């Protein structure tokens, strides 16, 4: 569904991605794990068009999407939920969700209902400003906002960051649920254990390169991965 | 006397508020002082003048004062708005990633250019502004109000209400607010950020254009250098209300207009010193409370 | 341009200014002297503004206010019969004090807000000069009928003739250039550049940012005041309309065109912007010169977009103005 061939991306003078090859099949949860600064967020930003890659090619559903701007890429049904949630602080919860469906002409109401079903707390907070939500609620809002666009693939950047353990469980539960309802997921996580637990396959990113790729099960049992990312 | 001055202040304040909206909207989205906005205001006054000349020759508009005024404002505002977008595309867009002072300097260049363009190719003298509709005076016990003042206040407030509605309830309005809060995330929502920025310039310039015509009608003449002072005062109004804050700009405009009218009306020699007063407010607000009286509705990046 | 070349370039410029007026006069073009003097006075202003805008990177849109302050103070003192030897230092001290008064609160502000505050201050200055009839004679200017501004006298030296006064101006210009260059290559000059590039980083390196900024801000006023004193004594008449906001803008534009922080650059820009149109006015009539500001505005926009480092870029400046590739 989503394919990356030999992607190179620069941050100023620094080469942050050094030839990434990656594939996500329809219906999968694929996770990308790695340490801070490995290039995970850069990779997602490259796919979503916030950053431009200098060489290589990105294909989505057999169509080339390289070089498109972020707002054009969302048209294909590729939606990124950014790191740190990035809620619009001065829009209400409902407005935040509506903005998520900016590209959609109809079906906004139905999607809103679906999101409220998934996250009932958002319905309660409908009229509050984004800034007033707690961290967990903001993460739900960020995911909900992403879902409003009816994505074919949802890219989540560190959804568990800064959340209490109970909430982390819950968020992963919900990600799994979203996947079961038919949305493909590319998940970037530092919490490798949780991520590999719900994912089908995983990639390990180190200093801009993919050093390992395997099924999630194998990665969980891989000695190197255990040592470096699972703390065992 | 008090109410008479209050009325003068509100009339003046309406014009300041309309201009201030342009400053505040652009600042809200780009964190940039659109220095050329005062020249946009001036151009609006001249566009109004041109369209007046044009429409008075069209027979359709004879005796149809409502249509005449409606199309006069529509066409002039639209032309001014296009000028606003043009300036943004040519002088500011290439500088999005440049250091902060670069677009300000570019804006100053645009100001110089537009002013001298009008001076050289239109007129280097004051131009008498046409009286678009007959001036009627209404006498109440406390104050005398004329049809022009009513028109200025009514039109300004209507335009501001339309803007408020647009920003608060329409999809594009929400997108505008989203872009001003977080440009990058807004683009992830599928919002074409560049288009929203252009839209902001379009609206701001359009309102500035309307203010230009109203200003011309109120004072009865226009000149190529008429933009500077109202421009700075409107900027003061925007800062006073909290720059980036749309309601703040309207509020600041009226406060400033009323203060100015009272200074001119009640303080001996105040007419000479009212501009000093406006500049003093500008400096004091920036020094003492740069977030303005209502606070900026922005998180500072 | 490498460093040595810049030095030669500066010498050439000074050489040019040294011999232009006598050359012009011998050719019968008497206005060359007047234009050269004007260029000299503007050079002082520009060198002063370059300190604050070029070296420290703070946009000052009201610089002309301090030029006006220098001009008016010296006129008032000179009319009261003060000797030039006293007028000059007294004017400089008072102007710097005024600058300090503005700088203390204003320098805490962010760049574009500072620009607006200085703009506001500049306009207040002009309006006060215009409205305070009792002191400044309002729009009619100084000196009043029956008063006069005397020629500068240094103990036994009197600058009676125009040409000798011109060389006095040039003396101050050369002094100004030397001081500027010294500052640029000094400890404080490096601190300024550090602030211009990254205020926060400069602060963490132990630079007292507020103090260093304030020093530059006040130091630039010495240039403005000197220029004002010379202007008053050269023209022998001043009025508020010489000190409008657009004059400030003109100064800023010249610094930008020349290359912020580049001493040869801003000097060249001043000669081009002030001098060339005046000479052309003599040759081609006023019509063409009226278009000057039009091209000037256009030039400013194009310059900022396509060559932000200016005509003669300052070396350090060149490196930092490349837009980031983020």
Coordinates of C-alpha atoms in Angstrom, one line a residue, chain A residues 63-230:
Chain A
X63 CA 0.9 6.2 -7.3
X64 CA 3.9 8.3 -6.9
X65 CA 3.4 10.9 -4.1
X66 CA 7.0 12.1 -3.8
X67 CA 7.4 15.9 -3.8
X68 CA 3.8 16.7 -3.0
X69 CA 3.0 19.2 -0.3
X70 CA 1.5 18.2 3.0
X71 CA -2.0 19.4 2.3
X72 CA -2.0 17.6 -1.0
X73 CA -0.9 14.3 0.5
X74 CA -3.8 14.3 2.9
X75 CA -6.0 14.0 -0.2
X76 CA -4.7 10.5 -0.7
X77 CA -5.9 9.4 2.7
X78 CA -2.5 9.5 4.4
X79 CA -3.0 11.2 7.7
X80 CA -0.3 11.9 10.3
X81 CA -1.1 12.4 14.0
X82 CA 1.9 14.5 15.0
X83 CA 4.2 14.0 18.0
X84 CA 3.2 16.0 21.0
X85 CA -0.5 15.9 19.8
X86 CA -0.5 19.4 18.5
X87 CA -4.0 20.2 19.4
X88 CA -5.2 23.7 18.2
X89 CA -5.3 25.2 21.7
X90 CA -7.8 28.0 20.9
X91 CA -10.3 25.9 18.9
X92 CA -12.9 24.0 20.7
X93 CA -12.8 20.2 20.8
X94 CA -15.5 20.1 18.2
X95 CA -13.8 22.6 16.0
X96 CA -10.6 20.7 16.3
X97 CA -12.4 17.6 15.0
X98 CA -14.1 19.5 12.2
X99 CA -10.8 20.9 11.1
X100 CA -9.6 17.3 10.9
X101 CA -12.3 16.7 8.2
X102 CA -11.3 19.9 6.4
X103 CA -10.9 18.0 3.1
X104 CA -14.2 16.2 3.3
X105 CA -17.3 17.7 1.7
X106 CA -19.9 15.4 3.3
X107 CA -20.1 12.8 6.0
X108 CA -18.6 15.0 8.5
X109 CA -21.5 14.6 11.0
X110 CA -21.3 10.8 10.7
X111 CA -17.6 10.8 11.3
X112 CA -18.0 13.1 14.3
X113 CA -20.5 10.6 15.7
X114 CA -18.1 7.7 15.2
X115 CA -15.3 9.6 16.9
X116 CA -17.5 10.4 19.8
X117 CA -18.4 6.8 20.1
X118 CA -14.8 5.8 20.2
X119 CA -14.0 8.6 22.7
X120 CA -17.1 9.5 24.7
X121 CA -15.1 11.9 26.8
X122 CA -14.6 14.2 23.7
X123 CA -18.4 14.5 23.4
X124 CA -18.5 15.7 27.0
X125 CA -15.8 18.2 26.4
X126 CA -17.2 19.3 23.0
X127 CA -17.4 23.0 23.7
X128 CA -14.2 23.3 25.7
X129 CA -11.0 24.8 24.2
X130 CA -8.3 22.3 23.2
X131 CA -5.9 23.8 25.6
X132 CA -8.1 22.9 28.6
X133 CA -7.9 19.2 28.0
X134 CA -5.7 16.8 30.0
X135 CA -2.8 15.0 28.2
X136 CA -4.7 11.8 27.7
X137 CA -7.7 13.6 26.4
X138 CA -5.6 15.6 24.0
X139 CA -4.1 12.4 22.6
X140 CA -7.6 11.1 22.1
X141 CA -8.5 14.3 20.4
X142 CA -5.5 14.1 18.2
X143 CA -6.3 10.6 17.1
X144 CA -10.0 11.5 16.7
X145 CA -9.0 14.5 14.6
X146 CA -6.9 12.2 12.4
X147 CA -9.8 9.8 12.0
X148 CA -12.2 12.6 10.9
X149 CA -10.5 12.6 7.5
X150 CA -11.3 8.8 7.1
X151 CA -7.7 7.9 6.5
X152 CA -6.6 4.9 4.5
X153 CA -3.4 4.9 6.5
X154 CA -3.0 6.6 9.9
X155 CA 0.5 7.5 11.0
X156 CA 0.9 7.9 14.7
X157 CA 3.9 9.6 16.1
X158 CA 4.6 8.6 19.7
X159 CA 1.0 8.4 20.9
X160 CA 2.0 7.1 24.3
X161 CA 4.4 9.9 25.1
X162 CA 3.9 11.5 28.5
X163 CA 0.9 9.5 29.4
X164 CA 0.2 7.6 32.6
X165 CA 0.6 3.8 32.2
X166 CA -3.2 3.1 32.4
X167 CA -3.8 5.5 29.6
X168 CA -1.0 4.0 27.6
X169 CA -2.7 0.6 27.7
X170 CA -5.9 2.3 26.6
X171 CA -4.4 4.2 23.7
X172 CA -2.9 1.0 22.4
X173 CA -6.2 -0.8 22.8
X174 CA -7.8 1.9 20.8
X175 CA -5.2 1.8 18.1
X176 CA -5.8 -1.9 17.7
X177 CA -9.5 -1.2 17.5
X178 CA -9.1 1.4 14.8
X179 CA -7.0 -1.1 12.9
X180 CA -9.6 -3.8 13.2
X181 CA -12.2 -1.4 11.7
X182 CA -10.1 -1.3 8.5
X183 CA -7.5 1.5 8.9
X184 CA -3.9 0.6 8.1
X185 CA -1.5 1.9 10.8
X186 CA 2.1 3.1 10.8
X187 CA 3.1 3.5 14.4
X188 CA 6.2 5.3 15.6
X189 CA 7.0 4.5 19.2
X190 CA 9.6 4.5 21.9
X191 CA 7.6 2.2 23.9
X192 CA 8.8 -0.7 21.8
X193 CA 7.2 -3.5 23.9
X194 CA 3.7 -2.2 23.6
X195 CA 4.1 -1.3 20.0
X196 CA 5.4 -4.7 19.0
X197 CA 2.7 -6.3 20.9
X198 CA -0.1 -4.9 18.7
X199 CA 1.9 -4.7 15.4
X200 CA 2.2 -7.3 12.7
X201 CA 5.7 -6.2 11.6
X202 CA 8.3 -3.8 12.8
X203 CA 11.3 -1.9 11.6
X204 CA 14.2 -0.8 13.8
X205 CA 15.7 2.6 12.9
X206 CA 19.2 3.6 13.9
X207 CA 20.8 6.9 12.9
X208 CA 18.8 7.3 9.8
X209 CA 19.1 3.7 8.6
X210 CA 16.9 0.7 8.9
X211 CA 19.0 -1.9 10.7
X212 CA 16.4 -4.6 11.2
X213 CA 13.0 -5.5 9.9
X214 CA 11.0 -8.6 10.8
X215 CA 7.6 -9.7 12.1
X216 CA 6.8 -8.2 15.5
X217 CA 6.9 -11.6 17.1
X218 CA 10.5 -12.2 15.9
X219 CA 11.6 -8.8 16.9
X220 CA 10.2 -9.3 20.4
X221 CA 12.4 -12.4 20.7
X222 CA 15.4 -10.9 19.0
X223 CA 18.3 -10.6 21.5
X224 CA 19.6 -7.3 20.1
X225 CA 16.2 -5.7 20.2
X226 CA 15.6 -7.0 23.7
X227 CA 18.8 -5.5 24.9
X228 CA 18.5 -2.1 23.2
X229 CA 14.8 -1.4 23.2
X230 CA 13.0 -3.7 25.6

